[in-house]
Amino acid sequence: MVAAATTTTGAHIEVRNVGHWFQLPTGVLQVLDGIDLTVQPGEFVALLGPSGCGKSTLLRLVAGLEPATTGSITQDSERIARPDPSRIVVFQDPTLYPWRNVWDNVALGLQARGLLKTQRSRVDDALRLVGLSDFAKSFPHQLSGGMAQRVALARALVNDPQLLVLDEPLGKLDSLTRIAMQSELVNLWQRAGFSALLVTHDVEEALFLANRVIVLSDRPARITAQLDVDLPYPRHRGHPRLAELRHEALRHLGLDATW
Ligand SMILES: Nc1ncnc2c1ncn2[C@@H]1O[C@H](COP(=O)(O)OP(=O)(O)OP(=O)(O)O)[C@@H](O)[C@H]1O
Ligand SMILES: [Mg+2]
């Protein structure tokens, strides 16, 4: 099931035959090989793969932070050539400005685009969306890790992104906060209607959140499997189908789990 768009139309992303290399002093390092993937408008796609295989690199290319060595990446049929406020990246670390309070951190994107004076209510809306209205005046050092990451999400959502690019956004949170944040992320996505491309190391997280899970090989990353998570939202973590899909994903990752 794809989320119903309410305020935003999700981006349609096409990655076609993308290869990527880095020039190192010791030679060329190939990181991506023949990557073909589509994110439908409003779809939530998760990427799983071994450490160092090229997941963050692929996200950086889709975000427009650097150009792919070969192949093409488009958003709504237009080539992605540079960063754009319609595509927002959230990293593992929330990277808030310590001298700005929560409200001012969330306001950054609108301020940078000269929209803050006329659209202040969007900051309040984004804070409400992540449940932090009461902490608008707090400073980053007064927040828990989960709250700081919610501020980072609000800072992304205030721009009404068409694509949210998530690079292990919950990776540093304790497991209870992480589970709560996964549910919040599903709610946010369903309400806002953006497309999402998530990298995670957590198979359960990928299966709980995504419409489709893509498994990548060791470097250079190639797509080795795509799993359709054919379950409606909100999902029940104990659903037997999730256990089956987990087994399948682990098998594709080279872990023939017997547990
Ligand atoms: N700017 C760069 N210059 C040179 N090599 C790079 C650069 N960025 C990434 N690499 C290399 O590309 C490979 C893939 O890195 P990437 O960060 O995409 O992996 P990843 O799948 O995100 O790993 P992890 O799961 O550990 O986050 C690594 O070998 C890394 O050293
Ligand atoms: Mg990475």
PDB file of C-alpha atoms and ligand atoms in Angstrom:
ATOM      1  CA  MET A   1       0.000   0.000   0.000  1.00  0.00           C
ATOM      2  CA  VAL A   2       1.317   3.418  -0.948  1.00  0.00           C
ATOM      3  CA  ALA A   3       0.576   6.330   1.379  1.00  0.00           C
ATOM      4  CA  ALA A   4      -2.202   8.691   0.364  1.00  0.00           C
ATOM      5  CA  ALA A   5      -0.744  12.093  -0.470  1.00  0.00           C
ATOM      6  CA  THR A   6      -2.244  14.793   1.689  1.00  0.00           C
ATOM      7  CA  THR A   7      -0.021  17.860   1.630  1.00  0.00           C
ATOM      8  CA  THR A   8       2.784  16.674  -0.633  1.00  0.00           C
ATOM      9  CA  THR A   9       3.099  14.690  -3.809  1.00  0.00           C
ATOM     10  CA  GLY A  10       5.821  12.119  -3.501  1.00  0.00           C
ATOM     11  CA  ALA A  11       8.679  12.182  -5.987  1.00  0.00           C
ATOM     12  CA  HIS A  12       9.028   9.541  -8.672  1.00  0.00           C
ATOM     13  CA  ILE A  13      12.672   8.496  -8.691  1.00  0.00           C
ATOM     14  CA  GLU A  14      14.289   6.416 -11.445  1.00  0.00           C
ATOM     15  CA  VAL A  15      17.827   5.138 -11.010  1.00  0.00           C
ATOM     16  CA  ARG A  16      18.963   3.635 -14.309  1.00  0.00           C
ATOM     17  CA  ASN A  17      22.067   1.521 -14.725  1.00  0.00           C
ATOM     18  CA  VAL A  18      24.071   3.556 -12.254  1.00  0.00           C
ATOM     19  CA  GLY A  19      27.713   2.765 -11.679  1.00  0.00           C
ATOM     20  CA  HIS A  20      30.011   4.731  -9.401  1.00  0.00           C
ATOM     21  CA  TRP A  21      33.764   4.798  -8.867  1.00  0.00           C
ATOM     22  CA  PHE A  22      36.090   6.659  -6.535  1.00  0.00           C
ATOM     23  CA  GLN A  23      39.596   7.586  -7.601  1.00  0.00           C
ATOM     24  CA  LEU A  24      41.945   6.624  -4.783  1.00  0.00           C
ATOM     25  CA  PRO A  25      45.747   7.084  -4.654  1.00  0.00           C
ATOM     26  CA  THR A  26      45.997   3.302  -4.906  1.00  0.00           C
ATOM     27  CA  GLY A  27      43.670   3.016  -7.913  1.00  0.00           C
ATOM     28  CA  VAL A  28      40.002   2.999  -8.737  1.00  0.00           C
ATOM     29  CA  LEU A  29      37.415   1.786  -6.210  1.00  0.00           C
ATOM     30  CA  GLN A  30      34.178   0.648  -7.809  1.00  0.00           C
ATOM     31  CA  VAL A  31      31.306   1.141  -5.370  1.00  0.00           C
ATOM     32  CA  LEU A  32      28.095   0.716  -7.398  1.00  0.00           C
ATOM     33  CA  ASP A  33      27.484  -1.559 -10.370  1.00  0.00           C
ATOM     34  CA  GLY A  34      24.440  -1.478 -12.646  1.00  0.00           C
ATOM     35  CA  ILE A  35      21.950  -0.201 -10.062  1.00  0.00           C
ATOM     36  CA  ASP A  36      18.377   0.001 -11.370  1.00  0.00           C
ATOM     37  CA  LEU A  37      15.711   1.061  -8.970  1.00  0.00           C
ATOM     38  CA  THR A  38      12.471   2.969  -8.929  1.00  0.00           C
ATOM     39  CA  VAL A  39      10.731   4.750  -6.101  1.00  0.00           C
ATOM     40  CA  GLN A  40       7.096   5.312  -7.011  1.00  0.00           C
ATOM     41  CA  PRO A  41       5.389   8.518  -5.832  1.00  0.00           C
ATOM     42  CA  GLY A  42       4.576   8.054  -2.146  1.00  0.00           C
ATOM     43  CA  GLU A  43       6.425   4.749  -1.911  1.00  0.00           C
ATOM     44  CA  PHE A  44       8.694   3.794   0.992  1.00  0.00           C
ATOM     45  CA  VAL A  45      11.737   1.833  -0.184  1.00  0.00           C
ATOM     46  CA  ALA A  46      14.411   0.441   2.131  1.00  0.00           C
ATOM     47  CA  LEU A  47      17.954  -0.610   1.219  1.00  0.00           C
ATOM     48  CA  LEU A  48      19.770  -3.353   3.101  1.00  0.00           C
ATOM     49  CA  GLY A  49      23.347  -4.400   2.454  1.00  0.00           C
ATOM     50  CA  PRO A  50      26.690  -5.213   4.029  1.00  0.00           C
ATOM     51  CA  SER A  51      28.707  -2.456   5.655  1.00  0.00           C
ATOM     52  CA  GLY A  52      30.777  -0.504   3.146  1.00  0.00           C
ATOM     53  CA  CYS A  53      28.922  -1.847   0.104  1.00  0.00           C
ATOM     54  CA  GLY A  54      27.888   1.582  -1.185  1.00  0.00           C
ATOM     55  CA  LYS A  55      24.479   2.366   0.383  1.00  0.00           C
ATOM     56  CA  SER A  56      25.321   5.876   1.592  1.00  0.00           C
ATOM     57  CA  THR A  57      26.999   6.580  -1.727  1.00  0.00           C
ATOM     58  CA  LEU A  58      23.807   5.622  -3.557  1.00  0.00           C
ATOM     59  CA  LEU A  59      21.788   7.920  -1.274  1.00  0.00           C
ATOM     60  CA  ARG A  60      24.218  10.786  -1.904  1.00  0.00           C
ATOM     61  CA  LEU A  61      23.783  10.348  -5.653  1.00  0.00           C
ATOM     62  CA  VAL A  62      19.970  10.285  -5.379  1.00  0.00           C
ATOM     63  CA  ALA A  63      20.058  13.368  -3.140  1.00  0.00           C
ATOM     64  CA  GLY A  64      22.135  15.141  -5.813  1.00  0.00           C
ATOM     65  CA  LEU A  65      25.139  15.650  -3.540  1.00  0.00           C
ATOM     66  CA  GLU A  66      27.427  14.205  -6.218  1.00  0.00           C
ATOM     67  CA  PRO A  67      26.954  13.005  -9.793  1.00  0.00           C
ATOM     68  CA  ALA A  68      26.944   9.295 -10.666  1.00  0.00           C
ATOM     69  CA  THR A  69      29.967   8.157 -12.681  1.00  0.00           C
ATOM     70  CA  THR A  70      27.688   6.363 -15.176  1.00  0.00           C
ATOM     71  CA  GLY A  71      23.954   5.934 -15.677  1.00  0.00           C
ATOM     72  CA  SER A  72      21.160   8.334 -14.886  1.00  0.00           C
ATOM     73  CA  ILE A  73      19.013   9.346 -11.939  1.00  0.00           C
ATOM     74  CA  THR A  74      15.805  11.300 -12.465  1.00  0.00           C
ATOM     75  CA  GLN A  75      13.096  12.819 -10.308  1.00  0.00           C
ATOM     76  CA  ASP A  76       9.758  13.140 -12.098  1.00  0.00           C
ATOM     77  CA  SER A  77      11.659  12.622 -15.410  1.00  0.00           C
ATOM     78  CA  GLU A  78      14.146  15.431 -14.716  1.00  0.00           C
ATOM     79  CA  ARG A  79      17.779  14.604 -14.227  1.00  0.00           C
ATOM     80  CA  ILE A  80      19.024  15.081 -10.678  1.00  0.00           C
ATOM     81  CA  ALA A  81      22.103  17.287 -10.948  1.00  0.00           C
ATOM     82  CA  ARG A  82      22.382  19.094  -7.609  1.00  0.00           C
ATOM     83  CA  PRO A  83      20.844  19.195  -4.144  1.00  0.00           C
ATOM     84  CA  ASP A  84      17.296  20.535  -4.047  1.00  0.00           C
ATOM     85  CA  PRO A  85      14.915  21.400  -1.193  1.00  0.00           C
ATOM     86  CA  SER A  86      12.414  18.895  -2.621  1.00  0.00           C
ATOM     87  CA  ARG A  87      14.847  16.148  -1.536  1.00  0.00           C
ATOM     88  CA  ILE A  88      15.919  16.192   2.083  1.00  0.00           C
ATOM     89  CA  VAL A  89      18.501  13.935   3.686  1.00  0.00           C
ATOM     90  CA  VAL A  90      18.378  12.875   7.344  1.00  0.00           C
ATOM     91  CA  PHE A  91      21.566  11.275   8.670  1.00  0.00           C
ATOM     92  CA  GLN A  92      22.354   9.124  11.679  1.00  0.00           C
ATOM     93  CA  ASP A  93      23.454  12.182  13.678  1.00  0.00           C
ATOM     94  CA  PRO A  94      20.856  14.916  14.006  1.00  0.00           C
ATOM     95  CA  THR A  95      23.559  17.644  13.601  1.00  0.00           C
ATOM     96  CA  LEU A  96      21.545  20.391  15.279  1.00  0.00           C
ATOM     97  CA  TYR A  97      23.096  23.809  15.856  1.00  0.00           C
ATOM     98  CA  PRO A  98      23.779  23.886  19.616  1.00  0.00           C
ATOM     99  CA  TRP A  99      23.344  27.658  19.895  1.00  0.00           C
ATOM    100  CA  ARG A 100      19.889  27.657  18.283  1.00  0.00           C
ATOM    101  CA  ASN A 101      16.828  26.467  20.145  1.00  0.00           C
ATOM    102  CA  VAL A 102      14.585  23.740  18.735  1.00  0.00           C
ATOM    103  CA  TRP A 103      12.274  26.165  16.933  1.00  0.00           C
ATOM    104  CA  ASP A 104      15.196  27.998  15.325  1.00  0.00           C
ATOM    105  CA  ASN A 105      16.828  24.729  14.265  1.00  0.00           C
ATOM    106  CA  VAL A 106      13.632  23.588  12.553  1.00  0.00           C
ATOM    107  CA  ALA A 107      13.241  27.023  10.927  1.00  0.00           C
ATOM    108  CA  LEU A 108      16.634  26.813   9.190  1.00  0.00           C
ATOM    109  CA  GLY A 109      15.462  25.615   5.772  1.00  0.00           C
ATOM    110  CA  LEU A 110      12.677  28.193   5.492  1.00  0.00           C
ATOM    111  CA  GLN A 111      15.043  30.921   6.672  1.00  0.00           C
ATOM    112  CA  ALA A 112      17.663  29.955   4.087  1.00  0.00           C
ATOM    113  CA  ARG A 113      15.027  30.185   1.363  1.00  0.00           C
ATOM    114  CA  GLY A 114      13.723  33.558   2.615  1.00  0.00           C
ATOM    115  CA  LEU A 115      10.313  32.090   3.466  1.00  0.00           C
ATOM    116  CA  LEU A 116      10.392  32.319   7.240  1.00  0.00           C
ATOM    117  CA  LYS A 117       8.786  35.744   7.659  1.00  0.00           C
ATOM    118  CA  THR A 118       5.609  34.701   5.868  1.00  0.00           C
ATOM    119  CA  GLN A 119       5.504  31.020   6.802  1.00  0.00           C
ATOM    120  CA  ARG A 120       6.337  30.824  10.499  1.00  0.00           C
ATOM    121  CA  SER A 121       3.346  28.579  11.157  1.00  0.00           C
ATOM    122  CA  ARG A 122       5.019  25.822   9.117  1.00  0.00           C
ATOM    123  CA  VAL A 123       7.658  25.512  11.844  1.00  0.00           C
ATOM    124  CA  ASP A 124       4.932  25.138  14.480  1.00  0.00           C
ATOM    125  CA  ASP A 125       3.174  22.546  12.285  1.00  0.00           C
ATOM    126  CA  ALA A 126       6.365  20.508  11.838  1.00  0.00           C
ATOM    127  CA  LEU A 127       7.043  20.551  15.587  1.00  0.00           C
ATOM    128  CA  ARG A 128       3.484  19.432  16.269  1.00  0.00           C
ATOM    129  CA  LEU A 129       3.896  16.617  13.739  1.00  0.00           C
ATOM    130  CA  VAL A 130       6.861  15.181  15.672  1.00  0.00           C
ATOM    131  CA  GLY A 131       5.254  15.856  19.074  1.00  0.00           C
ATOM    132  CA  LEU A 132       7.725  18.500  20.230  1.00  0.00           C
ATOM    133  CA  SER A 133       5.604  21.654  20.454  1.00  0.00           C
ATOM    134  CA  ASP A 134       6.344  21.948  24.173  1.00  0.00           C
ATOM    135  CA  PHE A 135      10.089  21.886  23.548  1.00  0.00           C
ATOM    136  CA  ALA A 136      10.269  24.674  20.968  1.00  0.00           C
ATOM    137  CA  LYS A 137      12.337  26.865  23.278  1.00  0.00           C
ATOM    138  CA  SER A 138      14.668  24.079  24.475  1.00  0.00           C
ATOM    139  CA  PHE A 139      18.254  23.851  23.303  1.00  0.00           C
ATOM    140  CA  PRO A 140      19.773  20.688  21.770  1.00  0.00           C
ATOM    141  CA  HIS A 141      21.767  19.810  24.919  1.00  0.00           C
ATOM    142  CA  GLN A 142      18.475  19.651  26.847  1.00  0.00           C
ATOM    143  CA  LEU A 143      17.044  16.919  24.580  1.00  0.00           C
ATOM    144  CA  SER A 144      17.312  13.133  24.626  1.00  0.00           C
ATOM    145  CA  GLY A 145      18.786  11.379  21.568  1.00  0.00           C
ATOM    146  CA  GLY A 146      15.332  10.421  20.333  1.00  0.00           C
ATOM    147  CA  MET A 147      14.025  13.971  20.740  1.00  0.00           C
ATOM    148  CA  ALA A 148      17.035  15.405  18.910  1.00  0.00           C
ATOM    149  CA  GLN A 149      16.394  13.001  16.043  1.00  0.00           C
ATOM    150  CA  ARG A 150      12.722  14.086  16.006  1.00  0.00           C
ATOM    151  CA  VAL A 151      13.929  17.702  15.685  1.00  0.00           C
ATOM    152  CA  ALA A 152      16.037  16.602  12.716  1.00  0.00           C
ATOM    153  CA  LEU A 153      12.937  15.013  11.176  1.00  0.00           C
ATOM    154  CA  ALA A 154      10.888  18.169  11.818  1.00  0.00           C
ATOM    155  CA  ARG A 155      13.673  20.229  10.214  1.00  0.00           C
ATOM    156  CA  ALA A 156      13.372  17.980   7.152  1.00  0.00           C
ATOM    157  CA  LEU A 157       9.557  17.935   7.075  1.00  0.00           C
ATOM    158  CA  VAL A 158       9.191  21.723   7.351  1.00  0.00           C
ATOM    159  CA  ASN A 159      10.429  21.896   3.764  1.00  0.00           C
ATOM    160  CA  ASP A 160       7.584  19.628   2.571  1.00  0.00           C
ATOM    161  CA  PRO A 161      10.047  17.303   0.850  1.00  0.00           C
ATOM    162  CA  GLN A 162       8.888  15.197  -2.054  1.00  0.00           C
ATOM    163  CA  LEU A 163      11.610  12.701  -1.220  1.00  0.00           C
ATOM    164  CA  LEU A 164      12.965  11.973   2.226  1.00  0.00           C
ATOM    165  CA  VAL A 165      16.378  10.305   2.066  1.00  0.00           C
ATOM    166  CA  LEU A 166      17.129   8.550   5.339  1.00  0.00           C
ATOM    167  CA  ASP A 167      20.626   7.226   6.076  1.00  0.00           C
ATOM    168  CA  GLU A 168      20.287   5.058   9.188  1.00  0.00           C
ATOM    169  CA  PRO A 169      18.328   7.855  10.898  1.00  0.00           C
ATOM    170  CA  LEU A 170      17.542   5.727  13.956  1.00  0.00           C
ATOM    171  CA  GLY A 171      20.885   3.921  14.081  1.00  0.00           C
ATOM    172  CA  LYS A 172      22.150   5.517  17.283  1.00  0.00           C
ATOM    173  CA  LEU A 173      18.980   5.246  19.337  1.00  0.00           C
ATOM    174  CA  ASP A 174      18.365   2.660  22.039  1.00  0.00           C
ATOM    175  CA  SER A 175      16.084  -0.151  20.933  1.00  0.00           C
ATOM    176  CA  LEU A 176      12.932   1.055  22.730  1.00  0.00           C
ATOM    177  CA  THR A 177      13.205   4.610  21.401  1.00  0.00           C
ATOM    178  CA  ARG A 178      13.992   3.168  18.030  1.00  0.00           C
ATOM    179  CA  ILE A 179      10.822   1.075  17.940  1.00  0.00           C
ATOM    180  CA  ALA A 180       8.734   4.094  19.005  1.00  0.00           C
ATOM    181  CA  MET A 181      10.397   6.265  16.340  1.00  0.00           C
ATOM    182  CA  GLN A 182       9.735   3.657  13.651  1.00  0.00           C
ATOM    183  CA  SER A 183       6.007   3.929  14.368  1.00  0.00           C
ATOM    184  CA  GLU A 184       6.252   7.720  14.346  1.00  0.00           C
ATOM    185  CA  LEU A 185       8.045   7.629  11.022  1.00  0.00           C
ATOM    186  CA  VAL A 186       5.248   5.532   9.498  1.00  0.00           C
ATOM    187  CA  ASN A 187       2.680   8.030  10.821  1.00  0.00           C
ATOM    188  CA  LEU A 188       4.598  11.007   9.453  1.00  0.00           C
ATOM    189  CA  TRP A 189       5.032   9.372   6.074  1.00  0.00           C
ATOM    190  CA  GLN A 190       1.363   8.403   5.839  1.00  0.00           C
ATOM    191  CA  ARG A 191       0.221  11.897   6.769  1.00  0.00           C
ATOM    192  CA  ALA A 192       2.656  13.843   4.609  1.00  0.00           C
ATOM    193  CA  GLY A 193       2.731  11.693   1.470  1.00  0.00           C
ATOM    194  CA  PHE A 194       6.431  12.034   0.552  1.00  0.00           C
ATOM    195  CA  SER A 195       8.407   9.222  -1.049  1.00  0.00           C
ATOM    196  CA  ALA A 196      11.098   7.736   1.177  1.00  0.00           C
ATOM    197  CA  LEU A 197      14.391   5.995   0.524  1.00  0.00           C
ATOM    198  CA  LEU A 198      15.854   4.514   3.697  1.00  0.00           C
ATOM    199  CA  VAL A 199      19.155   2.813   4.445  1.00  0.00           C
ATOM    200  CA  THR A 200      19.193   0.676   7.561  1.00  0.00           C
ATOM    201  CA  HIS A 201      21.184  -2.221   8.967  1.00  0.00           C
ATOM    202  CA  ASP A 202      18.122  -3.452  10.791  1.00  0.00           C
ATOM    203  CA  VAL A 203      16.153  -6.049   8.817  1.00  0.00           C
ATOM    204  CA  GLU A 204      13.076  -5.737  11.094  1.00  0.00           C
ATOM    205  CA  GLU A 205      13.125  -1.962  10.694  1.00  0.00           C
ATOM    206  CA  ALA A 206      13.241  -2.229   6.901  1.00  0.00           C
ATOM    207  CA  LEU A 207      10.340  -4.695   6.892  1.00  0.00           C
ATOM    208  CA  PHE A 208       8.279  -2.706   9.396  1.00  0.00           C
ATOM    209  CA  LEU A 209       8.618   0.544   7.442  1.00  0.00           C
ATOM    210  CA  ALA A 210       8.946  -0.157   3.746  1.00  0.00           C
ATOM    211  CA  ASN A 211       6.654  -1.117   0.903  1.00  0.00           C
ATOM    212  CA  ARG A 212       9.672  -2.705  -0.747  1.00  0.00           C
ATOM    213  CA  VAL A 213      13.048  -3.844   0.562  1.00  0.00           C
ATOM    214  CA  ILE A 214      16.035  -3.961  -1.763  1.00  0.00           C
ATOM    215  CA  VAL A 215      19.018  -6.107  -0.857  1.00  0.00           C
ATOM    216  CA  LEU A 216      22.461  -5.102  -2.094  1.00  0.00           C
ATOM    217  CA  SER A 217      25.564  -7.250  -2.504  1.00  0.00           C
ATOM    218  CA  ASP A 218      29.040  -6.575  -1.193  1.00  0.00           C
ATOM    219  CA  ARG A 219      30.961  -3.784  -2.926  1.00  0.00           C
ATOM    220  CA  PRO A 220      30.547  -3.003  -5.713  1.00  0.00           C
ATOM    221  CA  ALA A 221      26.891  -3.015  -4.730  1.00  0.00           C
ATOM    222  CA  ARG A 222      24.513  -4.777  -7.082  1.00  0.00           C
ATOM    223  CA  ILE A 223      20.865  -5.476  -6.380  1.00  0.00           C
ATOM    224  CA  THR A 224      20.536  -9.127  -5.372  1.00  0.00           C
ATOM    225  CA  ALA A 225      16.889  -9.209  -4.280  1.00  0.00           C
ATOM    226  CA  GLN A 226      13.721  -7.146  -3.966  1.00  0.00           C
ATOM    227  CA  LEU A 227      11.105  -8.093  -1.420  1.00  0.00           C
ATOM    228  CA  ASP A 228       7.572  -6.714  -1.620  1.00  0.00           C
ATOM    229  CA  VAL A 229       6.282  -6.229   1.893  1.00  0.00           C
ATOM    230  CA  ASP A 230       2.670  -7.017   1.113  1.00  0.00           C
ATOM    231  CA  LEU A 231       1.216  -5.910   4.459  1.00  0.00           C
ATOM    232  CA  PRO A 232      -0.990  -2.904   5.233  1.00  0.00           C
ATOM    233  CA  TYR A 233      -0.054  -0.142   7.707  1.00  0.00           C
ATOM    234  CA  PRO A 234       0.105   0.166  10.615  1.00  0.00           C
ATOM    235  CA  ARG A 235       1.906  -3.147  10.797  1.00  0.00           C
ATOM    236  CA  HIS A 236       1.927  -5.599  13.617  1.00  0.00           C
ATOM    237  CA  ARG A 237       5.475  -6.538  14.567  1.00  0.00           C
ATOM    238  CA  GLY A 238       4.442 -10.077  15.404  1.00  0.00           C
ATOM    239  CA  HIS A 239       2.837 -10.742  12.012  1.00  0.00           C
ATOM    240  CA  PRO A 240       3.918 -14.179  10.738  1.00  0.00           C
ATOM    241  CA  ARG A 241       4.502 -12.772   7.238  1.00  0.00           C
ATOM    242  CA  LEU A 242       7.149 -10.414   8.671  1.00  0.00           C
ATOM    243  CA  ALA A 243       8.968 -13.419  10.148  1.00  0.00           C
ATOM    244  CA  GLU A 244       8.936 -15.126   6.732  1.00  0.00           C
ATOM    245  CA  LEU A 245      10.216 -12.016   4.982  1.00  0.00           C
ATOM    246  CA  ARG A 246      12.896 -11.566   7.640  1.00  0.00           C
ATOM    247  CA  HIS A 247      14.155 -15.065   6.909  1.00  0.00           C
ATOM    248  CA  GLU A 248      14.173 -14.358   3.224  1.00  0.00           C
ATOM    249  CA  ALA A 249      16.034 -11.042   3.651  1.00  0.00           C
ATOM    250  CA  LEU A 250      18.660 -12.641   5.910  1.00  0.00           C
ATOM    251  CA  ARG A 251      19.157 -15.429   3.384  1.00  0.00           C
ATOM    252  CA  HIS A 252      19.787 -12.865   0.649  1.00  0.00           C
ATOM    253  CA  LEU A 253      22.268 -11.151   2.967  1.00  0.00           C
ATOM    254  CA  GLY A 254      24.146 -14.434   3.233  1.00  0.00           C
ATOM    255  CA  LEU A 255      22.919 -15.245   6.743  1.00  0.00           C
ATOM    256  CA  ASP A 256      21.100 -18.543   6.642  1.00  0.00           C
ATOM    257  CA  ALA A 257      19.403 -17.980   9.962  1.00  0.00           C
ATOM    258  CA  THR A 258      18.039 -21.013  11.676  1.00  0.00           C
ATOM    259  CA  TRP A 259      16.723 -18.998  14.641  1.00  0.00           C
TER     260      TRP A 259
HETATM  261  N1  LIG B   1      34.299  10.326  -1.010  1.00  0.00           N
HETATM  262  C1  LIG B   1      34.835   9.108  -1.042  1.00  0.00           C
HETATM  263  N2  LIG B   1      36.065   8.917  -1.536  1.00  0.00           N
HETATM  264  C2  LIG B   1      36.629   7.690  -1.590  1.00  0.00           C
HETATM  265  N3  LIG B   1      35.993   6.566  -1.198  1.00  0.00           N
HETATM  266  C3  LIG B   1      34.773   6.684  -0.696  1.00  0.00           C
HETATM  267  C4  LIG B   1      34.128   7.951  -0.579  1.00  0.00           C
HETATM  268  N4  LIG B   1      32.906   7.755  -0.053  1.00  0.00           N
HETATM  269  C5  LIG B   1      32.791   6.438   0.167  1.00  0.00           C
HETATM  270  N5  LIG B   1      33.914   5.793  -0.228  1.00  0.00           N
HETATM  271  C6  LIG B   1      34.124   4.346  -0.180  1.00  0.00           C
HETATM  272  O1  LIG B   1      33.043   3.737  -0.857  1.00  0.00           O
HETATM  273  C7  LIG B   1      32.678   2.531  -0.214  1.00  0.00           C
HETATM  274  C8  LIG B   1      31.199   2.575   0.103  1.00  0.00           C
HETATM  275  O2  LIG B   1      30.982   3.556   1.114  1.00  0.00           O
HETATM  276  P1  LIG B   1      29.527   3.864   1.654  1.00  0.00           P
HETATM  277  O3  LIG B   1      29.687   4.894   2.706  1.00  0.00           O
HETATM  278  O4  LIG B   1      28.635   4.159   0.510  1.00  0.00           O
HETATM  279  O5  LIG B   1      29.133   2.454   2.290  1.00  0.00           O
HETATM  280  P2  LIG B   1      27.857   2.044   3.148  1.00  0.00           P
HETATM  281  O6  LIG B   1      27.222   0.895   2.456  1.00  0.00           O
HETATM  282  O7  LIG B   1      27.020   3.227   3.419  1.00  0.00           O
HETATM  283  O8  LIG B   1      28.546   1.534   4.488  1.00  0.00           O
HETATM  284  P3  LIG B   1      27.981   1.537   6.006  1.00  0.00           P
HETATM  285  O9  LIG B   1      26.933   0.466   6.036  1.00  0.00           O
HETATM  286  O10 LIG B   1      29.171   1.160   6.814  1.00  0.00           O
HETATM  287  O11 LIG B   1      27.458   2.899   6.285  1.00  0.00           O
HETATM  288  C9  LIG B   1      33.591   2.382   0.988  1.00  0.00           C
HETATM  289  O12 LIG B   1      34.617   1.496   0.650  1.00  0.00           O
HETATM  290  C10 LIG B   1      34.133   3.773   1.218  1.00  0.00           C
HETATM  291  O13 LIG B   1      35.433   3.723   1.728  1.00  0.00           O
HETATM  292 MG    MG B   2      26.529   4.275   5.161  1.00  0.00          MG
END
